[in-house]
Amino acid sequence: MAESTGQNFSALLRGFNELPAQRKLGLMVALAAVIALVVGSLMWAQTPDYRVLYGNLADRDGGAVIDALQKQNIPFKMGDGGTILVPSNMVYEARLKMASQGLPKGGSSGFELMDNQKFGITQFQENINYQRALEGEITRTIETISSVQGARVHLAIPKPTVFVRDEQKPSASVLVNLYAGRELDKAQVAGIVHLIAGSVPEMPPGNVTIIDQNGKMLTTASGGSVSGLDSTQLEYLKEVELSYVKRIQDIISPIVGFENIRAQVTADLDFSQTEQTAETYKPNPTPDVASIRSQQTSETMGEGGANASGVPGALSNQPPGAATAPINAPAGGRAGAQGAAAAGGGSAHKDSTINYELDKTISHIRKPVGSIKRLSVAVVVNNKGEKDKKGKVNYRALTKDELTQVYNLAKEAMGYNQARGDTLNVVNAPFNLEVGEEAPGLPAWKDPAIQSLAKEIVKFLLIGGALLYLVLGVLKPMMHELIVVGKSEAAAAAAARNEANESLESGAAGMGDVVNLGGRKPHSYEEDLKLVKDMAKTDPKIVANVVKDWVNKE
């Protein structure tokens, strides 16, 4: 095997040496191209897949990030629009390292604008810097939300005025750039709204408008839409219906199986806001159970038939003195006084006023928003499956008792109320779906992991195919041709050497004959000698090989 390989290598070198100069140059260029292609393919196979580290960076942040990557020996590339790319297996590590250094800082500036105030700055410029700083701080806070990639905040702060009728409230407009495939829910949008309203003095939450990068309005007007529909109310209605569906399915599924029940609930909710204040009075109670608020009694007594006497004037015209008797005097006392007055011929006058408390009730009623006015529930139950002795599943319709049991459970789960007009309908019917049938999942060719693996496989297949083509299609035919040429040249040289050897041997034999025969063949000897001389001049290697063979034979 080693001898054959050595012969092929010698033939390859001999064939290369026998080629013309131009063909030798072309062969070396082709071999260099093959080697370069092989090395390039191997380098391409080892080149990592680059992914975006940061995009749309400001010039200052981009320079700081690149400087940090260079210091940490992390390879990177620059893309369009200020995009920085790093190897895919180092994306998250690089982001963590950049975050530990506070990079990127973002294009917005915060209250650091107020640190270096120039001397002689006007109040207008100071107000502008304060507004810019406030916008930057709010922007940084919003960008800390996981779903937000970037944000822009615009504040409209009116000038203060001493006139109340000319006073205007500040407003804010926010543009959020969300990551691909992410969105903000209602709670997050409300959180951003109240964050901005709490950061700017005297800003009502209704003056904050938020849109995403697609121009979609994320905030809703406080008064609702023109059609009267409110997304919050619709979302609450959906949650109520789903909660009742879950209740019904959870209570019935242990009996018939989760895949053998379908339920739908339609809820009629009352979103009207009603407040009612009522003041009612009951009929007047009897005096013995009524409460006295106030009581006033006036009594006057005088002598009968007596004429006016005394000194005329102010001293004689004095009112009678205050009564000294208690409010509720005994009946005998009053009768005695009246009798005394009558016996004395005098007069008596008595006034009594009693005010009782009124039985009054004041009630203030505020009805809850979103109360349930009516529920309509529909439940479909699949036929019941039973296994026979052979293990085959046979389906049968539910019995009357089983259907009644399902009906009662659903009725209790929904909180059936006949007074408000609730309805419940339970139907037993065979399902078209087979037991255990599952919804089709995500196709394999759409799986990101499979896509990444397919890219790697295709890369190595291309490299392997290129190398196989170069070895079998270019290098092997070329080497085979050189070996054939080398072997043919070696065969020709061997034939020439044999011919020369025979000539030399014949020449030597002729010379021997001449010596032995005493010159009987001088002509043939001269011819043979001339032939040997000419061959020694044209191809000395052959003569040397012949002499070498003679020496070895000796």
XYZ file of C-alpha atoms in Angstrom:
554
model
C 0.000 0.000 0.000
C 2.835 2.377 0.937
C 4.751 1.437 -2.250
C 1.653 2.098 -4.394
C 1.097 5.450 -2.690
C 4.720 6.383 -3.244
C 4.483 5.429 -6.925
C 1.322 7.539 -7.309
C 2.989 10.480 -5.613
C 6.065 10.122 -7.838
C 3.838 9.897 -10.877
C 1.939 13.013 -9.673
C 5.153 14.996 -9.344
C 6.462 13.690 -12.666
C 3.216 14.607 -14.362
C 3.285 18.104 -12.861
C 6.895 18.581 -13.982
C 6.043 17.514 -17.524
C 3.257 20.132 -17.847
C 3.898 23.393 -19.725
C 4.549 26.554 -17.731
C 1.106 28.113 -18.513
C -0.734 24.993 -17.479
C 1.332 24.748 -14.328
C 0.303 28.326 -13.446
C -3.367 27.608 -14.104
C -3.225 24.449 -12.011
C -1.665 26.319 -9.081
C -4.330 29.068 -9.314
C -7.104 26.450 -9.346
C -5.577 24.655 -6.357
C -5.281 27.954 -4.458
C -8.968 28.743 -5.214
C -9.995 25.329 -3.928
C -8.033 25.824 -0.719
C -9.494 29.332 -0.244
C -13.012 28.008 -0.783
C -12.467 25.234 1.761
C -11.049 27.656 4.339
C -13.889 30.138 3.687
C -16.496 27.421 4.132
C -14.970 26.344 7.419
C -14.815 29.925 8.659
C -18.430 30.489 7.596
C -19.445 27.373 9.505
C -17.758 28.717 12.621
C -19.154 32.254 12.226
C -21.806 32.882 14.940
C -25.328 34.039 14.173
C -25.625 37.747 15.024
C -28.769 39.176 16.580
C -29.881 42.661 17.601
C -28.563 43.852 20.945
C -29.966 47.393 20.781
C -31.749 49.258 18.025
C -32.431 52.926 17.294
C -29.847 54.136 19.778
C -28.838 57.757 20.043
C -25.311 58.634 18.962
C -24.123 59.150 22.531
C -25.580 55.859 23.762
C -24.307 53.974 20.696
C -20.753 55.153 21.265
C -20.902 54.252 24.963
C -22.253 50.762 24.225
C -19.596 50.081 21.558
C -16.836 51.247 23.907
C -18.130 48.926 26.639
C -18.324 45.979 24.220
C -14.756 46.544 23.081
C -13.482 46.677 26.655
C -15.203 43.363 27.446
C -13.988 41.688 24.196
C -17.519 41.021 22.957
C -17.693 40.810 19.124
C -20.267 43.085 17.518
C -21.459 44.414 14.185
C -23.140 47.640 13.167
C -26.436 47.458 11.325
C -28.685 49.994 9.655
C -30.243 52.767 11.706
C -27.779 52.567 14.579
C -28.488 48.901 15.277
C -25.822 46.971 17.215
C -25.626 43.198 16.697
C -23.798 40.610 18.794
C -23.610 36.781 18.589
C -26.938 35.168 19.399
C -25.501 33.172 22.308
C -24.227 36.370 23.960
C -27.265 38.665 23.583
C -28.674 38.306 27.100
C -25.242 38.246 28.724
C -24.276 41.445 26.917
C -27.539 43.155 27.928
C -26.988 42.277 31.563
C -23.437 43.609 31.431
C -24.602 46.818 29.763
C -27.408 47.228 32.300
C -24.914 46.884 35.160
C -23.118 49.919 33.722
C -26.343 51.876 33.253
C -26.324 51.560 29.463
C -28.055 52.637 27.384
C -29.106 55.759 29.210
C -31.746 56.648 26.631
C -32.104 59.664 24.422
C -34.146 61.618 26.962
C -32.583 63.755 29.681
C -33.957 64.020 33.172
C -33.428 66.481 35.993
C -29.692 66.463 35.298
C -30.541 69.329 32.933
C -31.039 71.484 36.018
C -27.577 70.719 37.386
C -25.630 72.961 35.028
C -27.695 76.134 34.795
C -25.946 78.952 32.987
C -25.601 82.336 34.601
C -28.111 84.837 33.317
C -30.648 82.302 32.056
C -34.132 83.731 31.564
C -37.228 82.484 33.326
C -38.632 81.217 30.005
C -35.552 79.073 29.404
C -35.695 77.821 32.960
C -39.328 76.772 32.499
C -38.455 75.008 29.240
C -35.620 73.086 30.907
C -37.911 72.103 33.759
C -40.528 70.815 31.313
C -37.887 68.883 29.353
C -36.535 67.382 32.558
C -40.018 66.367 33.682
C -40.749 64.774 30.295
C -37.451 62.872 30.427
C -38.046 61.536 33.918
C -41.557 60.357 33.020
C -40.195 58.739 29.843
C -37.544 56.816 31.785
C -40.160 55.609 34.257
C -42.479 54.373 31.499
C -39.610 52.568 29.741
C -39.030 50.439 32.849
C -42.257 48.544 32.038
C -41.352 45.158 30.565
C -43.568 45.485 27.468
C -42.368 48.998 26.551
C -39.288 49.300 24.353
C -39.336 53.091 24.152
C -41.581 56.045 24.900
C -42.059 59.713 24.027
C -43.846 62.108 26.377
C -45.165 65.547 25.445
C -46.480 67.818 28.196
C -48.655 70.866 27.624
C -48.397 73.001 30.757
C -50.374 76.269 30.497
C -49.194 79.492 32.017
C -50.585 80.262 35.478
C -53.269 82.940 35.653
C -55.016 84.805 38.457
C -58.416 84.545 36.731
C -60.280 81.377 37.580
C -62.372 81.403 34.401
C -59.240 81.499 32.245
C -57.493 78.709 34.125
C -56.557 75.670 32.011
C -55.488 72.235 33.181
C -52.241 70.648 31.876
C -52.410 67.722 29.468
C -50.052 64.997 28.284
C -49.615 62.944 25.098
C -47.637 59.696 25.240
C -46.357 57.455 22.449
C -45.204 53.992 23.547
C -43.151 51.706 21.329
C -43.938 48.129 22.367
C -41.840 45.037 21.796
C -42.943 42.717 18.994
C -45.781 40.464 20.075
C -46.510 42.353 23.300
C -49.309 44.675 24.341
C -50.471 46.684 27.336
C -53.584 45.587 29.175
C -56.136 47.956 30.670
C -54.544 47.890 34.098
C -51.126 48.859 32.720
C -52.596 51.687 30.645
C -54.472 52.978 33.683
C -51.260 52.762 35.692
C -49.382 54.892 33.143
C -52.229 57.421 33.102
C -52.246 57.826 36.886
C -48.450 57.896 36.954
C -48.382 60.892 34.636
C -51.331 62.577 36.367
C -49.560 62.195 39.703
C -46.264 63.555 38.352
C -47.651 66.810 36.934
C -49.435 69.168 39.348
C -53.168 69.703 38.767
C -53.332 67.325 35.815
C -56.568 65.286 35.672
C -56.274 61.690 34.435
C -58.736 62.452 31.652
C -56.210 64.796 30.021
C -53.690 61.995 29.383
C -53.695 60.372 25.923
C -51.671 57.244 25.143
C -51.137 55.639 21.724
C -48.829 52.862 20.525
C -46.377 52.821 17.618
C -49.198 51.793 15.245
C -51.320 54.806 16.159
C -53.822 52.749 18.161
C -55.532 54.642 20.945
C -54.917 52.887 24.262
C -56.823 55.282 26.502
C -60.611 55.680 26.364
C -62.554 58.854 26.870
C -64.229 59.243 30.254
C -67.608 59.834 28.663
C -67.507 56.667 26.605
C -67.822 56.399 22.856
C -70.452 57.999 20.679
C -72.414 54.747 20.470
C -72.637 54.564 24.252
C -70.439 51.444 24.453
C -67.670 51.358 27.017
C -64.819 48.905 26.603
C -64.522 48.574 30.366
C -68.195 47.609 30.651
C -67.891 45.120 27.810
C -64.833 43.570 29.431
C -66.665 43.305 32.749
C -69.660 41.701 30.997
C -67.359 39.135 29.413
C -65.742 38.351 32.755
C -69.139 37.830 34.385
C -70.311 35.459 31.656
C -67.060 33.467 31.728
C -67.228 33.171 35.497
C -70.701 31.611 35.296
C -69.577 29.265 32.502
C -66.643 28.134 34.651
C -68.928 27.525 37.617
C -71.257 25.331 35.589
C -68.443 23.369 33.935
C -66.587 22.844 37.221
C -69.664 21.415 38.965
C -70.818 19.141 36.120
C -67.505 18.026 34.551
C -66.674 15.531 37.348
C -69.856 13.652 36.432
C -69.806 13.673 32.634
C -66.192 14.680 31.907
C -64.817 18.081 30.953
C -64.814 17.263 27.239
C -68.476 16.183 27.366
C -70.029 19.499 28.389
C -70.489 22.849 26.672
C -72.051 25.854 28.394
C -72.844 29.400 27.338
C -74.152 32.243 29.494
C -75.747 35.495 28.389
C -75.894 38.108 31.131
C -78.017 41.246 31.094
C -76.305 43.788 33.321
C -77.521 47.153 34.506
C -74.785 49.763 34.126
C -77.027 52.737 34.905
C -76.030 54.873 37.878
C -79.051 55.654 40.073
C -79.202 57.608 43.315
C -82.473 58.128 45.227
C -83.234 60.177 48.327
C -86.640 59.680 50.091
C -88.221 61.422 53.106
C -91.272 59.586 54.535
C -93.659 60.358 57.389
C -95.708 57.799 59.232
C -99.258 58.490 60.543
C -99.447 60.533 63.769
C -99.208 58.281 66.813
C -101.465 58.480 69.852
C -100.472 60.989 72.592
C -99.581 58.266 75.064
C -96.798 56.897 72.837
C -95.755 60.130 71.180
C -92.694 62.079 72.216
C -93.255 65.715 73.222
C -90.952 68.172 71.575
C -92.189 71.295 73.439
C -95.134 72.342 75.673
C -96.378 75.801 76.661
C -99.266 76.604 79.144
C -100.663 80.059 79.997
C -103.227 80.599 82.858
C -104.850 83.901 83.983
C -107.078 84.389 87.085
C -108.853 87.598 88.430
C -111.567 88.777 90.872
C -115.052 88.936 89.491
C -117.074 92.236 89.464
C -114.237 94.343 90.806
C -113.803 97.661 89.148
C -110.537 99.170 88.238
C -108.949 100.892 91.196
C -105.704 102.304 92.215
C -103.657 105.260 91.179
C -103.904 105.791 87.456
C -100.666 105.471 85.567
C -97.972 103.036 84.579
C -97.655 101.494 87.976
C -101.255 100.327 87.933
C -101.099 98.845 84.412
C -98.772 95.957 85.228
C -99.310 92.392 83.758
C -100.150 89.624 86.128
C -97.305 87.757 87.717
C -95.944 84.397 86.453
C -97.902 81.343 87.427
C -96.346 79.390 90.214
C -98.343 76.220 89.693
C -96.544 73.220 88.002
C -97.232 72.309 84.374
C -99.152 69.190 85.206
C -101.051 70.288 88.337
C -103.386 67.809 90.008
C -106.947 67.896 88.903
C -108.117 68.772 92.419
C -105.866 71.791 92.564
C -107.174 73.157 89.311
C -110.718 72.548 90.369
C -110.051 74.225 93.734
C -108.565 77.265 92.047
C -111.406 77.490 89.623
C -113.860 77.021 92.480
C -112.151 79.697 94.514
C -112.201 82.024 91.575
C -115.849 81.297 91.042
C -116.629 81.636 94.714
C -114.860 84.934 94.810
C -116.706 86.091 91.752
C -113.410 86.256 89.678
C -112.488 85.000 86.085
C -109.977 82.335 84.904
C -108.287 81.865 81.422
C -105.918 79.024 80.484
C -103.962 78.290 77.206
C -101.953 75.085 76.614
C -99.800 74.257 73.517
C -98.075 70.862 73.076
C -95.758 70.022 70.113
C -95.108 66.313 69.438
C -92.133 64.834 67.510
C -92.851 63.751 63.916
C -91.996 60.171 62.816
C -89.822 61.004 59.755
C -87.481 58.688 57.775
C -84.806 59.975 55.312
C -83.198 57.298 53.068
C -80.447 57.727 50.453
C -80.188 54.776 48.032
C -77.420 54.330 45.468
C -77.853 51.276 43.271
C -74.686 49.345 42.377
C -73.354 49.649 38.820
C -73.257 46.406 36.834
C -75.882 44.533 38.780
C -77.361 41.442 37.120
C -80.800 41.962 35.664
C -81.227 38.595 33.980
C -79.264 35.424 33.166
C -79.827 33.079 30.224
C -77.917 29.784 30.379
C -77.668 27.014 27.776
C -75.961 23.696 28.561
C -75.279 20.812 26.162
C -74.191 17.447 27.574
C -72.731 14.663 25.435
C -74.022 11.100 25.545
C -72.523 9.012 28.307
C -69.817 6.561 27.319
C -69.635 3.120 28.899
C -67.113 0.348 28.282
C -68.286 -3.177 27.636
C -66.461 -6.366 28.589
C -64.256 -6.154 25.497
C -63.171 -2.606 26.380
C -65.142 -0.954 23.591
C -66.779 2.361 24.462
C -70.506 2.571 23.724
C -72.430 5.820 24.015
C -75.974 6.121 25.285
C -78.321 8.981 26.029
C -78.640 10.207 29.589
C -81.576 8.951 31.589
C -84.242 11.267 32.886
C -82.816 11.176 36.390
C -79.284 11.914 35.163
C -80.526 14.818 33.065
C -82.507 16.157 36.031
C -79.394 15.924 38.178
C -77.387 17.931 35.655
C -80.211 20.484 35.438
C -80.351 20.974 39.205
C -76.584 21.340 39.495
C -76.488 23.946 36.736
C -79.415 25.764 38.353
C -77.633 26.006 41.674
C -74.303 26.985 40.081
C -75.809 29.926 38.197
C -77.842 31.160 41.173
C -81.163 30.775 39.409
C -83.657 33.540 40.296
C -87.114 33.208 38.856
C -88.139 36.669 40.033
C -85.670 38.400 37.725
C -86.586 36.164 34.761
C -83.601 33.779 34.598
C -83.782 30.911 32.101
C -81.932 27.594 31.985
C -81.971 25.052 29.173
C -80.141 21.694 29.428
C -79.976 19.456 26.346
C -78.490 15.983 25.932
C -77.117 15.363 22.420
C -74.217 13.399 20.892
C -71.116 15.452 20.131
C -69.500 15.366 16.691
C -66.006 15.614 18.157
C -64.312 12.365 19.095
C -63.249 11.773 22.657
C -59.701 12.902 23.199
C -59.547 14.965 20.010
C -57.234 17.869 20.451
C -56.967 21.114 18.578
C -54.083 21.235 16.119
C -51.034 22.826 17.635
C -48.434 25.064 16.092
C -46.930 23.557 12.913
C -43.408 22.261 13.325
C -42.043 24.498 10.579
C -43.247 27.559 12.521
C -41.494 26.567 15.739
C -38.571 28.993 16.334
C -36.384 26.252 17.812
C -36.918 23.983 14.811
C -36.283 26.889 12.449
C -32.947 27.627 14.136
C -31.959 23.938 13.994
C -32.950 23.754 10.318
C -30.735 26.766 9.535
C -27.746 25.094 11.180
C -28.390 21.820 9.344
C -28.708 23.605 5.986
C -25.467 25.488 6.670
C -23.486 22.320 7.331
C -25.111 20.515 4.392
C -24.040 23.316 2.062
C -20.502 23.234 3.418
C -20.348 19.440 3.145
C -21.722 19.505 -0.393
C -19.212 22.159 -1.463
C -16.310 20.205 0.018
C -17.524 16.964 -1.536
C -17.823 18.611 -4.935
C -14.336 20.107 -4.673
C -12.750 16.826 -3.638
C -14.588 14.516 -6.028
C -15.278 16.904 -8.876
C -12.119 19.010 -9.017
C -9.200 17.632 -7.022
C -9.658 13.935 -7.781
C -9.905 14.314 -11.614
C -6.964 16.706 -11.574
C -4.782 14.355 -9.547
C -5.864 11.393 -11.678
C -4.850 13.265 -14.809
C -1.473 14.185 -13.377
C -0.872 10.581 -12.276
C -1.786 9.279 -15.730
C 0.519 11.802 -17.366
C 3.306 10.930 -14.928
C 2.884 7.203 -15.517
C 2.831 7.646 -19.296
C 5.992 9.743 -19.122
C 7.592 7.113 -16.891
C 6.615 4.374 -19.338
C 8.024 6.328 -22.265
C 11.257 6.944 -20.383
C 11.507 3.260 -19.517
C 10.946 2.292 -23.127
C 13.597 4.721 -24.278
C 15.964 3.437 -21.649
C 15.411 -0.153 -22.733
C 15.979 0.778 -26.315
C 19.188 2.590 -25.404
C 20.280 -0.319 -23.289
C 19.737 -2.668 -26.171
C 21.650 -0.313 -28.446
C 24.507 -0.070 -26.027
C 24.554 -3.812 -25.563
C 24.518 -4.340 -29.307
C 27.230 -1.708 -29.691
C 29.300 -3.367 -27.059
C 28.752 -6.739 -28.673
C 29.809 -5.326 -32.024
C 32.902 -3.869 -30.501
C 33.672 -7.235 -28.960
C 33.150 -8.945 -32.246
C 35.466 -6.487 -33.953
C 38.123 -7.147 -31.387
C 37.657 -10.866 -31.536
C 37.365 -11.113 -35.304
C 40.187 -8.771 -35.992
C 38.174 -6.143 -37.727
C 35.888 -8.159 -39.890
C 32.941 -5.829 -39.189
C 34.343 -2.316 -38.967
C 31.283 -0.718 -40.580
C 28.773 -1.975 -38.060
C 30.964 -1.054 -35.193
C 31.255 2.548 -36.311
C 27.565 2.803 -36.767
C 26.868 1.420 -33.295
C 29.451 3.691 -31.756
C 27.955 6.731 -33.439
C 24.515 5.770 -32.191
C 25.771 5.448 -28.623
C 27.514 8.830 -28.817
C 24.422 10.542 -30.145
C 22.254 9.016 -27.420
C 24.748 10.090 -24.741
C 24.493 13.666 -26.028
C 20.720 13.814 -26.309
C 19.766 11.910 -23.157
C 22.686 11.402 -20.768
C 20.337 10.092 -18.059
C 19.567 7.005 -20.079
C 23.267 6.281 -20.622
C 23.935 6.781 -16.935
C 21.114 4.391 -16.056
C 22.493 1.775 -18.469
C 25.955 2.050 -16.993
C 24.390 1.855 -13.558
C 22.603 -1.348 -14.546
C 25.863 -2.836 -15.815
C 27.610 -2.017 -12.575
C 24.787 -3.531 -10.545
C 24.872 -6.671 -12.678
C 28.580 -7.036 -12.085
